[in-house]
PDB file of C-alpha atoms in Angstrom:
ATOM      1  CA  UNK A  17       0.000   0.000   0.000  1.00 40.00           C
ATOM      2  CA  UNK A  18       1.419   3.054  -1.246  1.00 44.00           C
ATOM      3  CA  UNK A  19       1.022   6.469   0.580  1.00 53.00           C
ATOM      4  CA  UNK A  20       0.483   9.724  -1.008  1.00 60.00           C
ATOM      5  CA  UNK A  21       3.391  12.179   0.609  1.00 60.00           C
ATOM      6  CA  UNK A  22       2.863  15.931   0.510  1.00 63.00           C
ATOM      7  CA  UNK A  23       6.088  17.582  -0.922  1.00 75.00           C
ATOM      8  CA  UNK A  24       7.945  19.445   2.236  1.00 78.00           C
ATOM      9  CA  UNK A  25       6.561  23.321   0.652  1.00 78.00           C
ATOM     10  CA  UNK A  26       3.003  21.753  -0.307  1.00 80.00           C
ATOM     11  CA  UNK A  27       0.319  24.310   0.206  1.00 78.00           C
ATOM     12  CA  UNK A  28      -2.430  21.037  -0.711  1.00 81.00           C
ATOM     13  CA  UNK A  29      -3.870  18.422   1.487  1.00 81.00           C
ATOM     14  CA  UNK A  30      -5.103  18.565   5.320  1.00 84.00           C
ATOM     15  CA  UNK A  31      -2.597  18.625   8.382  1.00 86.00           C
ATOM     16  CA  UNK A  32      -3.875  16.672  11.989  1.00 86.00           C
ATOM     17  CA  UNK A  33      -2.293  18.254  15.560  1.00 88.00           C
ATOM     18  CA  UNK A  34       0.767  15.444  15.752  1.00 87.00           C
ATOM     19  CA  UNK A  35       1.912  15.867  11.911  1.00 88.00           C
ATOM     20  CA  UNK A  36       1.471  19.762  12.988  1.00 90.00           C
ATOM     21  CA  UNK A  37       3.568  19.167  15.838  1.00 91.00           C
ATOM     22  CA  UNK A  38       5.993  17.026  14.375  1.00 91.00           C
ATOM     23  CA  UNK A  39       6.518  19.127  11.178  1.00 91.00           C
ATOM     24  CA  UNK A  40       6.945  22.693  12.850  1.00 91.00           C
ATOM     25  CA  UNK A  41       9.560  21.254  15.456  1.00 93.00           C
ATOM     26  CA  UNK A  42      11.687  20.115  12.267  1.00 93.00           C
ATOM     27  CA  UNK A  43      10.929  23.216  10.516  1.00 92.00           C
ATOM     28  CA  UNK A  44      11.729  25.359  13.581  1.00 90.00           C
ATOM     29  CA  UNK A  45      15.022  23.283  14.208  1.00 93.00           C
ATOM     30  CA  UNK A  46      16.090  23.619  10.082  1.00 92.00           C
ATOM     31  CA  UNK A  47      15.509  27.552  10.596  1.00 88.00           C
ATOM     32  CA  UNK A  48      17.498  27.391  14.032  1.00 87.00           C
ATOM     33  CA  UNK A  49      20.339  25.715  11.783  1.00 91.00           C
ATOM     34  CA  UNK A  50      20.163  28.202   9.068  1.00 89.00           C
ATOM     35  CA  UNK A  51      20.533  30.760  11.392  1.00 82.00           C
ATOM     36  CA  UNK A  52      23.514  29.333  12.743  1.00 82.00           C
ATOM     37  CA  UNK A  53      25.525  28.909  10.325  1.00 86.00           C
ATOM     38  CA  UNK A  54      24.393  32.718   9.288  1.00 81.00           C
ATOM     39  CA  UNK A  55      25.954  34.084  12.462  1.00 76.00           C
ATOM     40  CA  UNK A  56      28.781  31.453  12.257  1.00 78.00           C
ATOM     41  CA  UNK A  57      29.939  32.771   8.722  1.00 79.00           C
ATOM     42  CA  UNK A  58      29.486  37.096   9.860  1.00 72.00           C
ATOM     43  CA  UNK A  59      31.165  36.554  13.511  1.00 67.00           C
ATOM     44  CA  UNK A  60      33.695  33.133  12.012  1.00 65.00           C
ATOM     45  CA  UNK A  61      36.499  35.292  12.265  1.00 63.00           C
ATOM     46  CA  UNK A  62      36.133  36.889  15.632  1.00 61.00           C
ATOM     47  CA  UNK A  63      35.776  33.470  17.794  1.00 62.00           C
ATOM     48  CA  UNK A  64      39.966  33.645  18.869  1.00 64.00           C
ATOM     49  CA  UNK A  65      39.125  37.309  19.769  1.00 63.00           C
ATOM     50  CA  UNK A  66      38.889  38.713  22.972  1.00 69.00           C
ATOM     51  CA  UNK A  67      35.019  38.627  24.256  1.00 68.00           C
ATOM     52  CA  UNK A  68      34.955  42.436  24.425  1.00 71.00           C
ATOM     53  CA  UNK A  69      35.609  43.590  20.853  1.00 70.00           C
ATOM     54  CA  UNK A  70      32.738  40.285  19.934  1.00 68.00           C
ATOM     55  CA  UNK A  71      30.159  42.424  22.005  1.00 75.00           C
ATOM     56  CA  UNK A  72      31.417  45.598  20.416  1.00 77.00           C
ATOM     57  CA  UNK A  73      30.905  44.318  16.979  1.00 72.00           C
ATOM     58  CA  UNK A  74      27.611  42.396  17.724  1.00 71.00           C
ATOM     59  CA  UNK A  75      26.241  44.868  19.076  1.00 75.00           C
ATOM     60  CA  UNK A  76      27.146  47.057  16.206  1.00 74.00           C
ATOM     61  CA  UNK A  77      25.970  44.844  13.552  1.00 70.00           C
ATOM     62  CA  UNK A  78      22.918  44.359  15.379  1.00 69.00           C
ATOM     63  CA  UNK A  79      21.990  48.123  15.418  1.00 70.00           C
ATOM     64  CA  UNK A  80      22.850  48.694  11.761  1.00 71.00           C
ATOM     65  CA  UNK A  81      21.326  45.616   9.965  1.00 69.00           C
ATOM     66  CA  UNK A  82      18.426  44.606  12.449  1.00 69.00           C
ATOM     67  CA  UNK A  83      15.795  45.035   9.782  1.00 72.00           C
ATOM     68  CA  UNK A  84      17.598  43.268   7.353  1.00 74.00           C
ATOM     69  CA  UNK A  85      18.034  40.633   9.995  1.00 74.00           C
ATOM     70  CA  UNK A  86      13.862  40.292  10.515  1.00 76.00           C
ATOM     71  CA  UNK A  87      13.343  40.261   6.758  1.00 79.00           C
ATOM     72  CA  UNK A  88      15.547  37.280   6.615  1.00 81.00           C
ATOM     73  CA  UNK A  89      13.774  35.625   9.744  1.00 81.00           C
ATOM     74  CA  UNK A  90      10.089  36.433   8.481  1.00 81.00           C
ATOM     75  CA  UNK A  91      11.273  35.549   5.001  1.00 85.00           C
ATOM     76  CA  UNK A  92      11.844  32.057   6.454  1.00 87.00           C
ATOM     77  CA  UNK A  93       9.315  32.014   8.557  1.00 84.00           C
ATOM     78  CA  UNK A  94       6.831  32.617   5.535  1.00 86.00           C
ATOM     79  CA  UNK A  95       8.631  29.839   3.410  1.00 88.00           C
ATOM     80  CA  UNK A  96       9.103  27.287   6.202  1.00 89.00           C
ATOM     81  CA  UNK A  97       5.995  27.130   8.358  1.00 89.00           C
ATOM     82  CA  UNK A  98       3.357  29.190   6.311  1.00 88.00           C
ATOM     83  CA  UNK A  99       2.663  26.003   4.816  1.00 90.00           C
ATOM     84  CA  UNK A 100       2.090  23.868   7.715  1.00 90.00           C
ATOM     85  CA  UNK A 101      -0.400  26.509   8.904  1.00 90.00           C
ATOM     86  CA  UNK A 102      -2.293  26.693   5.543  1.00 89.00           C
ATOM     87  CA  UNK A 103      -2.656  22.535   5.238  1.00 90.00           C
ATOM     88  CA  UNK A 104      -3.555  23.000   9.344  1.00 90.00           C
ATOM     89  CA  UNK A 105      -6.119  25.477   8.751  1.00 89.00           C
ATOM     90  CA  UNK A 106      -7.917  23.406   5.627  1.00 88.00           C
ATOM     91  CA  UNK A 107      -7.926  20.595   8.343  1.00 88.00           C
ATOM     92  CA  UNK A 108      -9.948  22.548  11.131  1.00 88.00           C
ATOM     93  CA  UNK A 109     -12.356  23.770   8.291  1.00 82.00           C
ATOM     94  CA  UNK A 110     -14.835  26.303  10.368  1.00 81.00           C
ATOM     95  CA  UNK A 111     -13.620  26.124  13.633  1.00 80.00           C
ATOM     96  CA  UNK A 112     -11.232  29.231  12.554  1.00 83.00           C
ATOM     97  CA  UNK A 113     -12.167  32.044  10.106  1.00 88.00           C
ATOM     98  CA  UNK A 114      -9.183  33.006   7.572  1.00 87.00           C
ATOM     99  CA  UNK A 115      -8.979  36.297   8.932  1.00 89.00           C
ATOM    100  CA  UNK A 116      -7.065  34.910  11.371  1.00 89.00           C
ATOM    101  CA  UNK A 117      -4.766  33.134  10.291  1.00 86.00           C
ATOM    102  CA  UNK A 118      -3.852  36.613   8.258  1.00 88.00           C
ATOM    103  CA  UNK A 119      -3.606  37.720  11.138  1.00 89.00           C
ATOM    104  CA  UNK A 120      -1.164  34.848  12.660  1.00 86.00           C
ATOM    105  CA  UNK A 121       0.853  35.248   8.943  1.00 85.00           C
ATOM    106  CA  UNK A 122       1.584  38.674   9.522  1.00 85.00           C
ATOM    107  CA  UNK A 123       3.102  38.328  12.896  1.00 84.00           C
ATOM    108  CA  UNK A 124       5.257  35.797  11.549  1.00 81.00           C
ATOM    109  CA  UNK A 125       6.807  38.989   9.304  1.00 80.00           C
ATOM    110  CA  UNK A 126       6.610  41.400  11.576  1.00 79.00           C
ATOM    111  CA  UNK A 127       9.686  42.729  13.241  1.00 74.00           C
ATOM    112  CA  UNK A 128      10.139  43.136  16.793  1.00 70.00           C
ATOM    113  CA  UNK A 129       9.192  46.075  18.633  1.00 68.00           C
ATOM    114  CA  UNK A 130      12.630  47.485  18.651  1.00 68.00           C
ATOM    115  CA  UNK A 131      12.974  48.178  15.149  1.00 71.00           C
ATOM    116  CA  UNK A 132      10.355  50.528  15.514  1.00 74.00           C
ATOM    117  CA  UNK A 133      10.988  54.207  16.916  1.00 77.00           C
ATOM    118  CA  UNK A 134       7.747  55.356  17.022  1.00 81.00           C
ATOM    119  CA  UNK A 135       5.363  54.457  20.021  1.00 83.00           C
ATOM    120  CA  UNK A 136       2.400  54.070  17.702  1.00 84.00           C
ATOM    121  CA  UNK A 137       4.285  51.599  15.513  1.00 83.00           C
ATOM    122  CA  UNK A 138       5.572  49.802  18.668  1.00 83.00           C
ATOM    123  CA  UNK A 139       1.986  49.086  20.075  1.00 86.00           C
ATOM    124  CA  UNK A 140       0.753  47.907  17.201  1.00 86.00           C
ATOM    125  CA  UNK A 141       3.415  45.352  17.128  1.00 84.00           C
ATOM    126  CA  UNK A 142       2.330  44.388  20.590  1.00 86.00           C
ATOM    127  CA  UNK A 143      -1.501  44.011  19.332  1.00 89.00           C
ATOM    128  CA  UNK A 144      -0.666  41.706  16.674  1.00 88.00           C
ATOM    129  CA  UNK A 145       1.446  39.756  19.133  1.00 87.00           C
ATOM    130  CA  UNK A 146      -1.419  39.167  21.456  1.00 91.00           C
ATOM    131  CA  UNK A 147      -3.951  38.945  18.900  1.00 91.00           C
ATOM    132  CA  UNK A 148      -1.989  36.194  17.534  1.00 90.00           C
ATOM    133  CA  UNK A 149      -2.278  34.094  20.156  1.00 92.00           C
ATOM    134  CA  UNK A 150      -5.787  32.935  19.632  1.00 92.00           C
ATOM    135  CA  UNK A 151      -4.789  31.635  16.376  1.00 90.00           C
ATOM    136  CA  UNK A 152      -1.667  29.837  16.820  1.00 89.00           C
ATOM    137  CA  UNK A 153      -3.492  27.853  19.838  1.00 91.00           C
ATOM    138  CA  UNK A 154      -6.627  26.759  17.762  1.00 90.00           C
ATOM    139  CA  UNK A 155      -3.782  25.647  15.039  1.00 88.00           C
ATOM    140  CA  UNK A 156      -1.653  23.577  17.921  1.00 89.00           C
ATOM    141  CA  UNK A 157      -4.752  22.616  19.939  1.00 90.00           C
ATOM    142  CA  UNK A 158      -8.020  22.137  18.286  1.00 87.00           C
ATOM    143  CA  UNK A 159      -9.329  18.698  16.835  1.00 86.00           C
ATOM    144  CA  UNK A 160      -9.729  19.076  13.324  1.00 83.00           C
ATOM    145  CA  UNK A 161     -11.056  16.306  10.255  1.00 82.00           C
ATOM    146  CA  UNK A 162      -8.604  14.274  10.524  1.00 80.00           C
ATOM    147  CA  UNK A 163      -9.189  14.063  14.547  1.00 78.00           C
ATOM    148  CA  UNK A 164     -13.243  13.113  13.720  1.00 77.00           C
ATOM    149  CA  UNK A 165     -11.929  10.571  11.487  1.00 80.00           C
ATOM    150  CA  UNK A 166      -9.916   8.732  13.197  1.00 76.00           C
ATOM    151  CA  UNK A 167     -12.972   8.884  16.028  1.00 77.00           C
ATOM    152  CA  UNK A 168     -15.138   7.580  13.546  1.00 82.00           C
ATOM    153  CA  UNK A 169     -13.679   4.811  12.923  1.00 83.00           C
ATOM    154  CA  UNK A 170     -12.933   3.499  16.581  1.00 73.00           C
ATOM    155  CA  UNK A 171     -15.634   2.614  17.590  1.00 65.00           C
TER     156      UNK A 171
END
């Protein structure tokens, strides 16, 4: 018996909570990696140097090139588990509206809070964080099709 895989960026086909699970754990740790290796290849040459002049520069490179920094993360982000959520929302059907997970896709783009210099921009970064919640825990939580499936055929 042959089973039909979904390719790794698939937007098609239903995700249940474990597969959810299972695939954003990988997809967090493959990010994690790529993100290594990023800071590994800018900071490579300054591991033999003394801790204060790593601080200096980190600190410096963080200032100057923190957007371009979040672009790269929410790039990934939007490449790596975008997916998932998509097949995870087609799998909970009504039980969440699409609005939110818009909602859920932009805070996976936006930047922190410190990027921001104005207040204004800074608390709306804040809303979207806490409106974002509600999504991401009916994605992680709620029984979806597959979940009534498998109950329907236990009996």
């Amino acid at each position: 018996m042959t089973e039909n895989r979904l390719g790794f960026f698939s937007w098609q086909g239903e995700m249940g909570r474990l597969d959810y699970w299972g695939s954003y754990m990988l997809r967090s740790l493959i990010s994690g990696l790529i993100l290594c290796v990023l800071f590994f290849v800018i900071y490579g040459g300054y591991i033999s140097a003394p801790s204060e002049d790593l601080m200096s520069t980190m600190q410096t490179w963080i200032t100057e090139n923190s957007v371009r920094g979040w672009i790269f993360s929410g790039v990934m982000n939007l490449l790596l588990i975008w997916p998932i959520m998509w097949r995870r929302w087609r799998d909970l059907g009504p039980k969440l509206k699409k609005g939110w997970l818009y909602i859920g896709l932009v805070s996976l783009v936006m930047p922190g809070f410190e990027v921001f210099q104005v207040v204004g921009l800074q608390a709306l970064v804040y809303t979207l964080a806490i409106l974002s919640i509600y999504p991401y825990i009916k994605l992680a939580f709620f029984p979806g099709k597959k979940h009534a499936m498998l109950q329907s055929t236990n009996p």
